[in-house]
mmCIF file of C-alpha atoms in Angstrom:
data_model
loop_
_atom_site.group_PDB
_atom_site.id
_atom_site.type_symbol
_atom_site.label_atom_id
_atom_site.label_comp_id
_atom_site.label_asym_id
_atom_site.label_seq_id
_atom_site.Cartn_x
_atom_site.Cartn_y
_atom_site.Cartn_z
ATOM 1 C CA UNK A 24 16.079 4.253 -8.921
ATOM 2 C CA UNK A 25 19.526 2.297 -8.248
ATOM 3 C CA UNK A 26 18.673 0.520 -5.671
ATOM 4 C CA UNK A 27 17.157 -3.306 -6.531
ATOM 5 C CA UNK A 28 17.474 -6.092 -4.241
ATOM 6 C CA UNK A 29 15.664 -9.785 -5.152
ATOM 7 C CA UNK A 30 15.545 -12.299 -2.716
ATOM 8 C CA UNK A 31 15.510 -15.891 -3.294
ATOM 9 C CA UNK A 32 14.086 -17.638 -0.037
ATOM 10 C CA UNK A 33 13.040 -20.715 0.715
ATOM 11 C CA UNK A 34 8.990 -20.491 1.256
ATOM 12 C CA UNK A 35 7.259 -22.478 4.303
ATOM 13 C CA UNK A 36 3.391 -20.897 3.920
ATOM 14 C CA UNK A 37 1.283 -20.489 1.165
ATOM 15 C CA UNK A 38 -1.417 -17.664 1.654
ATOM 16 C CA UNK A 39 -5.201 -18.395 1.478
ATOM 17 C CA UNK A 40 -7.193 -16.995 -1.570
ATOM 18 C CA UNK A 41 -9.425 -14.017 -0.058
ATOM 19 C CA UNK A 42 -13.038 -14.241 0.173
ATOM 20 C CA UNK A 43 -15.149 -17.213 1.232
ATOM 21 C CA UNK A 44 -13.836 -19.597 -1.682
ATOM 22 C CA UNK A 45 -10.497 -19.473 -0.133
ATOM 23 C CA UNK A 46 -8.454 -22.783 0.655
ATOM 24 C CA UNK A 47 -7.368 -23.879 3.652
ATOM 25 C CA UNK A 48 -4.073 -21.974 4.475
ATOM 26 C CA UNK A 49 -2.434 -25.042 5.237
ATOM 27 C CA UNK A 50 1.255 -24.957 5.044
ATOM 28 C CA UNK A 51 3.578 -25.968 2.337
ATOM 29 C CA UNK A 52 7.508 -26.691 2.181
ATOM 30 C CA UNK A 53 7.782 -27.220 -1.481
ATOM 31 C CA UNK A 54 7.462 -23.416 -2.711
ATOM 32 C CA UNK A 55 9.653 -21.110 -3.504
ATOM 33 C CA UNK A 56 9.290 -16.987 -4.101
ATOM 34 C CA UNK A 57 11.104 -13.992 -4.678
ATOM 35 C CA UNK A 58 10.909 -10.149 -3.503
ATOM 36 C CA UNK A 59 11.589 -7.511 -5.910
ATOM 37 C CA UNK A 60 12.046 -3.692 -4.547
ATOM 38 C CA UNK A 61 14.145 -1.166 -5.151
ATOM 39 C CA UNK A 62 15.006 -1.463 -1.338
ATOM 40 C CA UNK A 63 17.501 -3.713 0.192
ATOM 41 C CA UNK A 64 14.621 -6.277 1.692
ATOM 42 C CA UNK A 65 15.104 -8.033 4.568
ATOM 43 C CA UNK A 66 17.953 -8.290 7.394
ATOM 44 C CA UNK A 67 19.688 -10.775 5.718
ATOM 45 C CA UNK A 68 21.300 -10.511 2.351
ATOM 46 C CA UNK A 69 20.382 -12.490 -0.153
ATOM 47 C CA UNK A 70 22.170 -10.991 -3.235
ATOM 48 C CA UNK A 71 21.840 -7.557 -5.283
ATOM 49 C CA UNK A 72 21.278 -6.507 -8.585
ATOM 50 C CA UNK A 73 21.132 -2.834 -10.117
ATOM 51 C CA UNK A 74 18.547 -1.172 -11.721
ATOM 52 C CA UNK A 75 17.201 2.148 -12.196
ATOM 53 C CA UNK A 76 13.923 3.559 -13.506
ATOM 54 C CA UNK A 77 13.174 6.004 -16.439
ATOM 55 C CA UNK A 78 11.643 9.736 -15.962
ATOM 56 C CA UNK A 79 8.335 10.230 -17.348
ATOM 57 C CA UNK A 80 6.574 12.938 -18.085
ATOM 58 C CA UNK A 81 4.735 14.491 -15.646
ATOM 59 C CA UNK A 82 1.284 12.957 -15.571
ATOM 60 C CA UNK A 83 -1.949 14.978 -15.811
ATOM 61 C CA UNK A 84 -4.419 14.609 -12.861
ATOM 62 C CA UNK A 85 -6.907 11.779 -13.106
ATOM 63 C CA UNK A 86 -10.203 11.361 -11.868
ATOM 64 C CA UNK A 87 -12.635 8.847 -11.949
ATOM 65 C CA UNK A 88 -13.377 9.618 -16.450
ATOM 66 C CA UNK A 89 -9.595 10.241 -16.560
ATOM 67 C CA UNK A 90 -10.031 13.987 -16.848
ATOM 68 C CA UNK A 91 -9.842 16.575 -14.009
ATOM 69 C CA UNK A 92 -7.943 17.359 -10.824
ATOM 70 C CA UNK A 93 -6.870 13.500 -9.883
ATOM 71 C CA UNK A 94 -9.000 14.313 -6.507
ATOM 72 C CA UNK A 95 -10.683 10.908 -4.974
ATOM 73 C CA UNK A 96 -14.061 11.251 -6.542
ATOM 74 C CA UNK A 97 -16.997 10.717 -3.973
ATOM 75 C CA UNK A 98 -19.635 8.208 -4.211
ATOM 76 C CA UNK A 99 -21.814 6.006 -2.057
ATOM 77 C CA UNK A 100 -22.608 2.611 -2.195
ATOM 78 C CA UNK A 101 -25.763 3.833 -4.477
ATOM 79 C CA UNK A 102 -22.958 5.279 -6.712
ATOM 80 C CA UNK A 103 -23.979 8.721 -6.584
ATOM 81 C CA UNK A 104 -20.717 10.724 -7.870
ATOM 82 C CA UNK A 105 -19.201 13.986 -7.490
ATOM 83 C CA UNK A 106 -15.222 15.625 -7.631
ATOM 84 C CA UNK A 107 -13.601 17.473 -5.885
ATOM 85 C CA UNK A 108 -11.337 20.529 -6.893
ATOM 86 C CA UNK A 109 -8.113 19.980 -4.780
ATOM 87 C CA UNK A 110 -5.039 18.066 -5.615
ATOM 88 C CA UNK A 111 -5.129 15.844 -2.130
ATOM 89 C CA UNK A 112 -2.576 18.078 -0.308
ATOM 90 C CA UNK A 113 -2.531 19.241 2.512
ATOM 91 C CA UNK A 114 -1.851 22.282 1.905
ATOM 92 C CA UNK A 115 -4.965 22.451 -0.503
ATOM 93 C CA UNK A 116 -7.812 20.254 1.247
ATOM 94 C CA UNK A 117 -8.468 20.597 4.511
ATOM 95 C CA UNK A 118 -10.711 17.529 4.972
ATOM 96 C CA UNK A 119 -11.357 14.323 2.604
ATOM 97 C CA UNK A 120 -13.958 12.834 1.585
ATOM 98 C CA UNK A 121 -15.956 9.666 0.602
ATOM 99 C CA UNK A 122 -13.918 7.236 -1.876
ATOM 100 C CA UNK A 123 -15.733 6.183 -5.085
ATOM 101 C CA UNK A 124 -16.883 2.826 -3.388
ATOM 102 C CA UNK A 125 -17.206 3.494 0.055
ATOM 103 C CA UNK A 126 -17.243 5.984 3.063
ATOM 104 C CA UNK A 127 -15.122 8.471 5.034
ATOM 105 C CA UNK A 128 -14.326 7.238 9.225
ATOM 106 C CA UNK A 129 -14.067 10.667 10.597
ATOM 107 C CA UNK A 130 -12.605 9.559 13.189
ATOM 108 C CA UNK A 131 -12.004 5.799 14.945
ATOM 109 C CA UNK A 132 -9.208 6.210 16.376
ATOM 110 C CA UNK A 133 -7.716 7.545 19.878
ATOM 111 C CA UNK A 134 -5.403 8.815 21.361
ATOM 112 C CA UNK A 135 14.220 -1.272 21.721
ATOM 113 C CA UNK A 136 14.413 -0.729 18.172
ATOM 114 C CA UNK A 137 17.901 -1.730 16.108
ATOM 115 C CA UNK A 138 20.330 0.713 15.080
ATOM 116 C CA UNK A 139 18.903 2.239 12.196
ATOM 117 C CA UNK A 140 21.344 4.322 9.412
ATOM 118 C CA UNK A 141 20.093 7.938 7.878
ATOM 119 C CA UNK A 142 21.683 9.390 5.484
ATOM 120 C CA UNK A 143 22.103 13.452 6.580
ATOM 121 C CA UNK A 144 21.928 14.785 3.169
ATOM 122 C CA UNK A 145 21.174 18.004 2.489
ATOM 123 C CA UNK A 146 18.543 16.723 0.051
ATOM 124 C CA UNK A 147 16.954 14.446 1.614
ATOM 125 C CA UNK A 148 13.073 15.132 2.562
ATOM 126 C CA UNK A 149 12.527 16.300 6.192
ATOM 127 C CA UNK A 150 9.047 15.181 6.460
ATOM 128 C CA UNK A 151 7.241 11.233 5.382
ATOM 129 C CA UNK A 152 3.872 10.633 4.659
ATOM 130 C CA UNK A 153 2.897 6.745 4.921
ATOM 131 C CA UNK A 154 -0.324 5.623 4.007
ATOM 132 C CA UNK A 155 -1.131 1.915 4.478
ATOM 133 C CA UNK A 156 -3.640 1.086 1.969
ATOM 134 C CA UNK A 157 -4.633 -2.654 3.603
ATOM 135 C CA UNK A 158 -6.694 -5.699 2.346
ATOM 136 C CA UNK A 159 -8.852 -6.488 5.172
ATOM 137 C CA UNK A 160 -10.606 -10.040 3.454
ATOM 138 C CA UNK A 161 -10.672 -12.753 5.541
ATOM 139 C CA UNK A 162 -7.251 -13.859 4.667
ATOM 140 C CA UNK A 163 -5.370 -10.841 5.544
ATOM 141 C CA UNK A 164 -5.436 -11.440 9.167
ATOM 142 C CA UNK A 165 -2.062 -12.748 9.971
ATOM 143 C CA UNK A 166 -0.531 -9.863 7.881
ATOM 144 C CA UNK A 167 -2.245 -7.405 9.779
ATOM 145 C CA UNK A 168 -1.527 -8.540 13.208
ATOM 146 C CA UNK A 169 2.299 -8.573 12.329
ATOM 147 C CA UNK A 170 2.054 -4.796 11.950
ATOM 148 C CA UNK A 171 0.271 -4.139 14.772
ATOM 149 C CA UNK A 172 3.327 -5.980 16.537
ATOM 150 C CA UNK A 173 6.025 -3.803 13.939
ATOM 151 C CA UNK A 174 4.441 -1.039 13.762
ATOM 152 C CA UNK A 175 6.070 0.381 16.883
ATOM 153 C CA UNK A 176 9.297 -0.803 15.876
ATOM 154 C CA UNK A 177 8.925 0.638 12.231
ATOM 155 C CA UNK A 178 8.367 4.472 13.669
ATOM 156 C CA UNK A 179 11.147 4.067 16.243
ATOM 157 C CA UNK A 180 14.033 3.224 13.112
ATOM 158 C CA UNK A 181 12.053 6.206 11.091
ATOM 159 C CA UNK A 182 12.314 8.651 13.867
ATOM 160 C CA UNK A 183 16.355 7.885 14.438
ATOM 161 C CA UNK A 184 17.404 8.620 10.748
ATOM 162 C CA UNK A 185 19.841 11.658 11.151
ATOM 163 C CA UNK A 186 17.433 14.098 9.191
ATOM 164 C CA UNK A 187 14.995 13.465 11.949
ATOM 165 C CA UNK A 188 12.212 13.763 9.819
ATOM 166 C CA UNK A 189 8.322 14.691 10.578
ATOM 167 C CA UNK A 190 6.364 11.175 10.346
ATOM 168 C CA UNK A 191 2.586 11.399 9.687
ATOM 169 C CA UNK A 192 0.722 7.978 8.806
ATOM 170 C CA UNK A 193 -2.978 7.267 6.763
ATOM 171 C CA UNK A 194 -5.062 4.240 6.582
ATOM 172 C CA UNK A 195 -7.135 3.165 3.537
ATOM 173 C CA UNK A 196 -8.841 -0.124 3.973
ATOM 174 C CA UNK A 197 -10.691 -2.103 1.278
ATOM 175 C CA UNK A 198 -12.016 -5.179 0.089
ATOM 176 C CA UNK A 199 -14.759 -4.544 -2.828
ATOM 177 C CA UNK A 200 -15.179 -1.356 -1.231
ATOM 178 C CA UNK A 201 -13.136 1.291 0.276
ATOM 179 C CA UNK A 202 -12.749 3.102 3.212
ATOM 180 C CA UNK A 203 -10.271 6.164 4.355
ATOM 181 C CA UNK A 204 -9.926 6.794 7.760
ATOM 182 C CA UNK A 205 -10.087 9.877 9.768
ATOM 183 C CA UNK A 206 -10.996 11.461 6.505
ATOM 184 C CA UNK A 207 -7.857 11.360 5.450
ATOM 185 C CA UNK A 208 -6.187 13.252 7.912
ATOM 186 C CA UNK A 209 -2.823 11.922 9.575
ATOM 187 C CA UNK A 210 -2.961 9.949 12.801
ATOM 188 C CA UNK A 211 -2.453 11.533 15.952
ATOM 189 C CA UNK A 212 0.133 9.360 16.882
ATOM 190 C CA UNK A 213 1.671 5.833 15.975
ATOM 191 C CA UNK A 214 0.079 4.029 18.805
ATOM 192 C CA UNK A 215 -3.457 5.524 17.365
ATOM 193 C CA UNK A 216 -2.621 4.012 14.311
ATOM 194 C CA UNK A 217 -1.794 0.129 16.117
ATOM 195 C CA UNK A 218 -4.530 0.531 17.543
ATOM 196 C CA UNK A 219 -6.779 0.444 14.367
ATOM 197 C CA UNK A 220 -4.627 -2.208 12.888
ATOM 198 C CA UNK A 221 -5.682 -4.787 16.024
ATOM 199 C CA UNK A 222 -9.309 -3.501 15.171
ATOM 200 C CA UNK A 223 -9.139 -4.358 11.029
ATOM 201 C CA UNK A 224 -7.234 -7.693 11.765
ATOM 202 C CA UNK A 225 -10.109 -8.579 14.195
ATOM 203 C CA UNK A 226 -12.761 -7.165 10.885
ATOM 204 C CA UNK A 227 -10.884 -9.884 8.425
ATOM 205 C CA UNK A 228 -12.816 -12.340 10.759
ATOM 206 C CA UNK A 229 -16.272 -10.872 9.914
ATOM 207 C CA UNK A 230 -15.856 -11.356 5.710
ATOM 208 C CA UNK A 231 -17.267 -8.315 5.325
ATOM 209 C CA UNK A 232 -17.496 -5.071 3.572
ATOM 210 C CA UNK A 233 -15.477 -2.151 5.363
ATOM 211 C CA UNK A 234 -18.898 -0.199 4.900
ATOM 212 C CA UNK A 235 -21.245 -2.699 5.852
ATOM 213 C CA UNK A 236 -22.641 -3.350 2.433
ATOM 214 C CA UNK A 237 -22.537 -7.421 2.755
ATOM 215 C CA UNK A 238 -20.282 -10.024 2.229
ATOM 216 C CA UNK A 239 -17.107 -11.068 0.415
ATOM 217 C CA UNK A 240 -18.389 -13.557 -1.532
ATOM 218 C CA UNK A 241 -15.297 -13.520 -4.448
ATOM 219 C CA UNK A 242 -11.588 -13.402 -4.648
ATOM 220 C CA UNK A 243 -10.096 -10.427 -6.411
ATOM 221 C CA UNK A 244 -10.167 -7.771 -4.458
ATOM 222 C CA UNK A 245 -10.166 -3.353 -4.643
ATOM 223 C CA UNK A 246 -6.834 -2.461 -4.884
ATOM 224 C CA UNK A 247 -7.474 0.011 -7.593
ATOM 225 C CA UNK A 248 -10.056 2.010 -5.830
ATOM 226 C CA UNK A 249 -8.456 1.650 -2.993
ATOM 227 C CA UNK A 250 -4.491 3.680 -4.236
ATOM 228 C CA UNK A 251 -6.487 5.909 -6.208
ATOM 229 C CA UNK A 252 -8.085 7.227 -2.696
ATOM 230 C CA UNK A 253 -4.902 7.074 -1.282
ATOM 231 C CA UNK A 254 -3.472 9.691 -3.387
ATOM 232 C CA UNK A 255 -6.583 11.628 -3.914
ATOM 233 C CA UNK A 256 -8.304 11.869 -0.436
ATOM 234 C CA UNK A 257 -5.381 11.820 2.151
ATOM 235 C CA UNK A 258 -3.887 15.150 3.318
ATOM 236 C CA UNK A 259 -0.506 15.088 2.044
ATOM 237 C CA UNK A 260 1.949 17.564 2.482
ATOM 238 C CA UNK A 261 3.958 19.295 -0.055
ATOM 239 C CA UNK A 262 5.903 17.302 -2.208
ATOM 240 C CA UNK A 263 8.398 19.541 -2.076
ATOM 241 C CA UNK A 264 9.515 18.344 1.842
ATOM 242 C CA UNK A 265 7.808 14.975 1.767
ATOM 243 C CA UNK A 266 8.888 11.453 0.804
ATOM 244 C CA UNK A 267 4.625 10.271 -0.085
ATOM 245 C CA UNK A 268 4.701 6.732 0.101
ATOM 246 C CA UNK A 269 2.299 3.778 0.462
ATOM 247 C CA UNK A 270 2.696 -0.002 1.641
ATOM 248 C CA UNK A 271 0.421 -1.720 0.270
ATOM 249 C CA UNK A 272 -1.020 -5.466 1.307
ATOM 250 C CA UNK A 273 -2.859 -7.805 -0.479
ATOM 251 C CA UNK A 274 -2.411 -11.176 -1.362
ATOM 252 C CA UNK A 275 -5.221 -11.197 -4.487
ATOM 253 C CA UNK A 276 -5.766 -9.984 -7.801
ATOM 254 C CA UNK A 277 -8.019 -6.627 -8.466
ATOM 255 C CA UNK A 278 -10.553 -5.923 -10.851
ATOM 256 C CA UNK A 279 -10.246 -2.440 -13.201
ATOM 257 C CA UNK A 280 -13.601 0.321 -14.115
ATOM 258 C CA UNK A 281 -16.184 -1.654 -15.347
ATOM 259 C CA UNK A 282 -15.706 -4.959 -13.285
ATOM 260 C CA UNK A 283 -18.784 -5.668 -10.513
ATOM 261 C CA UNK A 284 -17.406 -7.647 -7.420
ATOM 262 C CA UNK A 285 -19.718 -8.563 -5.052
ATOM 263 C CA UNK A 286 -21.958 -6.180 -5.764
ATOM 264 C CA UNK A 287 -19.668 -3.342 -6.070
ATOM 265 C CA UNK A 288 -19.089 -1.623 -8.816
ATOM 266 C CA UNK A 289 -15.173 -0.580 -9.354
ATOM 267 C CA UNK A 290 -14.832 3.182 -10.466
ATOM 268 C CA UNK A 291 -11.217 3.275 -11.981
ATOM 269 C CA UNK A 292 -9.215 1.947 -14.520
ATOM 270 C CA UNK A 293 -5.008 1.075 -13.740
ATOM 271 C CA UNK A 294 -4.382 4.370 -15.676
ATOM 272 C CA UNK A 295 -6.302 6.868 -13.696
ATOM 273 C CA UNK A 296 -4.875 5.618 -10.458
ATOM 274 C CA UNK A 297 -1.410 5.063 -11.871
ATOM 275 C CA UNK A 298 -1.843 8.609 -13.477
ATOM 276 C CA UNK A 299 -2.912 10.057 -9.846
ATOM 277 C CA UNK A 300 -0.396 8.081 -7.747
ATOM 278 C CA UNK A 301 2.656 9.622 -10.284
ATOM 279 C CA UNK A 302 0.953 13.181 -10.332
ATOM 280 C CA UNK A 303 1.610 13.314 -6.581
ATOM 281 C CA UNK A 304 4.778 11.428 -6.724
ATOM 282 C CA UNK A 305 3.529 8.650 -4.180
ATOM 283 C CA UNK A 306 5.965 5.799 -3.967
ATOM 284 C CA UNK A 307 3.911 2.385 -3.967
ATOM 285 C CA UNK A 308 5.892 0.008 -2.043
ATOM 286 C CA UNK A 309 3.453 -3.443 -2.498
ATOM 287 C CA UNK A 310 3.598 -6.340 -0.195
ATOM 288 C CA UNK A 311 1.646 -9.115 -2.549
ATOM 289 C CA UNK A 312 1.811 -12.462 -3.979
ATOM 290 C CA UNK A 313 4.346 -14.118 -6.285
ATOM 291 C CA UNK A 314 3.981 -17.827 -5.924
ATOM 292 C CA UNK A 315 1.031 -18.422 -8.085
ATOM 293 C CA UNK A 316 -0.871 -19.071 -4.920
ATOM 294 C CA UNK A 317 -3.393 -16.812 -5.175
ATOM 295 C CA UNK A 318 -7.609 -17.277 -5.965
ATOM 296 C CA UNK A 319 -9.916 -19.652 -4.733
ATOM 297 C CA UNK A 320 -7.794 -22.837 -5.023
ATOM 298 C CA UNK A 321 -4.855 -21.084 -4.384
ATOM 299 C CA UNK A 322 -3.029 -21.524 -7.155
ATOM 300 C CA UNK A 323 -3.641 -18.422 -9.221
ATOM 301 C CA UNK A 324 -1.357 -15.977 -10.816
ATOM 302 C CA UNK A 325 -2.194 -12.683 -8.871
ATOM 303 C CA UNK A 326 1.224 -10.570 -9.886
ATOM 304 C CA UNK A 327 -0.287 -8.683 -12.232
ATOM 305 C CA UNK A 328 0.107 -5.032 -11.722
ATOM 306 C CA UNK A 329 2.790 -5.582 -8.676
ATOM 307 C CA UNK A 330 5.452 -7.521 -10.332
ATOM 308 C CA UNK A 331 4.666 -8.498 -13.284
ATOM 309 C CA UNK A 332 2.559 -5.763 -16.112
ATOM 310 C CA UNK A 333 -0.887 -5.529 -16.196
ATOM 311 C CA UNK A 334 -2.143 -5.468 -19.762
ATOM 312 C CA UNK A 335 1.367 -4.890 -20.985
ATOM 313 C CA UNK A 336 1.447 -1.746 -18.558
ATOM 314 C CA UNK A 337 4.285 -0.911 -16.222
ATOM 315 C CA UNK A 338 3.663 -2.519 -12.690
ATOM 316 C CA UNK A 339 2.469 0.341 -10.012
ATOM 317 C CA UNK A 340 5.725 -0.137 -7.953
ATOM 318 C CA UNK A 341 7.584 0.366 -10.619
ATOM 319 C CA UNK A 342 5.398 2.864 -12.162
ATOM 320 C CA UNK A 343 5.311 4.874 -8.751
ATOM 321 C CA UNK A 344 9.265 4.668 -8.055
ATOM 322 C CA UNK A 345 8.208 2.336 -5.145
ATOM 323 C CA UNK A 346 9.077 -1.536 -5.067
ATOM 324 C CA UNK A 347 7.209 -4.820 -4.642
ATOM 325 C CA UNK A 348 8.057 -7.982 -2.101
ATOM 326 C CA UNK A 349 6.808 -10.837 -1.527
ATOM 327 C CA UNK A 350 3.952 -11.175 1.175
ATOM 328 C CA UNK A 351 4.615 -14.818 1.515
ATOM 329 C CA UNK A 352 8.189 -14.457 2.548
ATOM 330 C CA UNK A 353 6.888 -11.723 5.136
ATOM 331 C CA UNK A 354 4.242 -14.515 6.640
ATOM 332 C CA UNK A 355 6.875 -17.903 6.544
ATOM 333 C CA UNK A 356 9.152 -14.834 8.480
ATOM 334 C CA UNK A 357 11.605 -15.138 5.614
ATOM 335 C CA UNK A 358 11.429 -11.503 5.107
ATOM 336 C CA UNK A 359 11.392 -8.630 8.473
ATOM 337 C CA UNK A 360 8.535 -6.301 7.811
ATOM 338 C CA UNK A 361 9.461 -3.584 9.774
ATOM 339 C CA UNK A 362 12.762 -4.228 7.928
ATOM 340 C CA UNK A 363 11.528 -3.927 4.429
ATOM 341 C CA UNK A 364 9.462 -0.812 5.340
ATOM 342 C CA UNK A 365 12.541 0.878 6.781
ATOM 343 C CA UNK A 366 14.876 0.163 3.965
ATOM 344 C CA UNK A 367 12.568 1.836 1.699
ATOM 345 C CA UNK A 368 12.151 4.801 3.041
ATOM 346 C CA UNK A 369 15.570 5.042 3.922
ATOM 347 C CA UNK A 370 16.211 3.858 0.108
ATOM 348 C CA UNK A 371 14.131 6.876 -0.993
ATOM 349 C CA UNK A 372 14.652 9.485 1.490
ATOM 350 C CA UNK A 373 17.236 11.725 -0.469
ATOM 351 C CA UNK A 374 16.246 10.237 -4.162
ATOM 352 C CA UNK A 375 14.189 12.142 -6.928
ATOM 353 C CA UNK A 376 10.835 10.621 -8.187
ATOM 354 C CA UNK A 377 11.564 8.797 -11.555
ATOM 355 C CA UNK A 378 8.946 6.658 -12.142
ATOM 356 C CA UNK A 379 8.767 4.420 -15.378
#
């Protein structure tokens, strides 16, 4: 799409490698990073470029052998497997289910923003579906508390774009396993939805699995499993009205169908949940790591799949018509969260799905 903004900010933090062979997190002037999105990314401008993605053909449905509806496929930790026959929306499911490596929450959660610019086009979608799809190792913590103190912020811009648009939000959590919560039904309410962040940013403490099926004892992470219930298991509503969009956060590299980590087996490859995040025209808008600061001694390449391709495939943001920035801008506060969020919706509000 023609919107592509890349920042070029100085760096103050390097993030910690997930899992228990992490490094220290201890802070570093020296680096430098860049955030790529199609959005304009933070409140200060740090120079523009243009760019705009390709169509594709529509994708067919993926599932977890690559053939079928695209539905999450449902499995336990003892990998017992079966599909579903919906598409994931809302108006087709009425309740989700299990992800491939993990469980279904049915339920954990209860009960002076700046001037923000719509757009009032007659095009633009009237309703948003965010899904947060959220690393919750031991080294997301930081990143998690900093929504729980945006998130409030983020809905306020949202709800004072001049379409006025219907805002539901989702939360998928994973580290080698996944979990979808409320079944993947939308959140009551935004300060339902803070309240589970302060509850996952006080899990990243526990290095745990989100289901309770041990420890983190590794560094790449589920991000695969973890979109591919995203588009298949939460309750979206028809793409027709609805910008579908995810931010995803993770600072590590993921592992693809047929890698084991920590004792969990991953169920897809990148083309079945690339294939099922396009065939619902979900936007993935990634917040990951650029500065080769990634893996157990923190200095890994992890950009694979976000910014830069993955096997000589197209990176999901790109892929998706979404964007990518850079997490460690976001935690040295060289780049406003609730800012980047914002921009991209606002960025995608009134533009078609074209992904690459």
């Amino acid at each position: 799409m023609p919107f592509l903004r890349r920042l070029a900010l100085p760096l103050v933090i390097l993030v910690p490698a997930c899992g228990t062979e992490g490094g220290d997190g201890s802070a570093s002037n020296s680096a430098t990073g860049t955030a790529t999105s199609v959005t304009s990314a933070s409140a200060t401008d740090a120079g523009t470029s243009t760019g705009a993605g390709s169509a594709s053909e529509s994708a067919s449905e993926a599932t977890a052998d690559g053939t079928g509806t695209g539905g999450a496929s449902q499995a336990s930790q003892t990998g017992e497997t079966s599909e579903p026959t919906g598409t994931g929306d809302a108006s087709t499911s009425t309740s989700a289910s299990t992800s491939t490596t993990g469980g279904v929450d049915p339920g954990t959660s209860s009960g002076g923003a700046d001037t923000f610019e719509g757009t009032g086009d007659d095009m633009c979608k009237m309703q948003i579906d965010i899904v947060f799809v959220m690393d919750v190792s031991t080294s997301m913590l930081a990143l998690l508390q900093k929504l729980e103190d945006e998130i409030l912020t983020v809905d306020t811009k949202l709800k004072s774009l001049d379409v006025l648009p219907d805002i539901h939000y989702g939360l998928v959590v994973f580290v080698d396993d996944t979990l979808i919560i409320n079944g993947g039904a939308p959140y009551a309410d935004v300060q339902a939805l803070k309240m589970d962040f302060n509850k996952w940013w006080k899990f990243t403490q526990s290095n745990s699995q989100v289901n309770g099926g041990g420890s983190n004892g590794d560094w790449p992470e589920n991000s695969i499993d973890a979109l591919f219930t995203a588009a298949g298991a939460f309750q979206w509503r028809p793409m027709e009205d609805t910008l579908r969009m995810v931010i995803h956060c993770t600072d590590d590299t993921f592992g693809v169908k047929g890698a084991v980590q920590s004792g969990v087996a991953i169920q897809h490859t990148y083309e079945e949940t690339v294939l099922a995040l396009q065939d619902r025209q979900v936007r993935v808008f990634a917040f990951t790591d650029d500065d080769k600061t990634g893996g157990p001694g923190n200095n890994e390449d992890v950009s694979m799949g976000f910014f830069t391709p993955y096997n000589g495939q197209t990176p999901i943001p790109d892929a998706t018509d979404g964007g990518a920035f850079n997490i460690n801008l976001v935690l040295a506060n060289q780049l406003s969260l609730n800012a980047a969020i914002n921009d991209s919706v606002s960025n995608s509000l009134c533009q078609d799905y074209i992904p690459q």
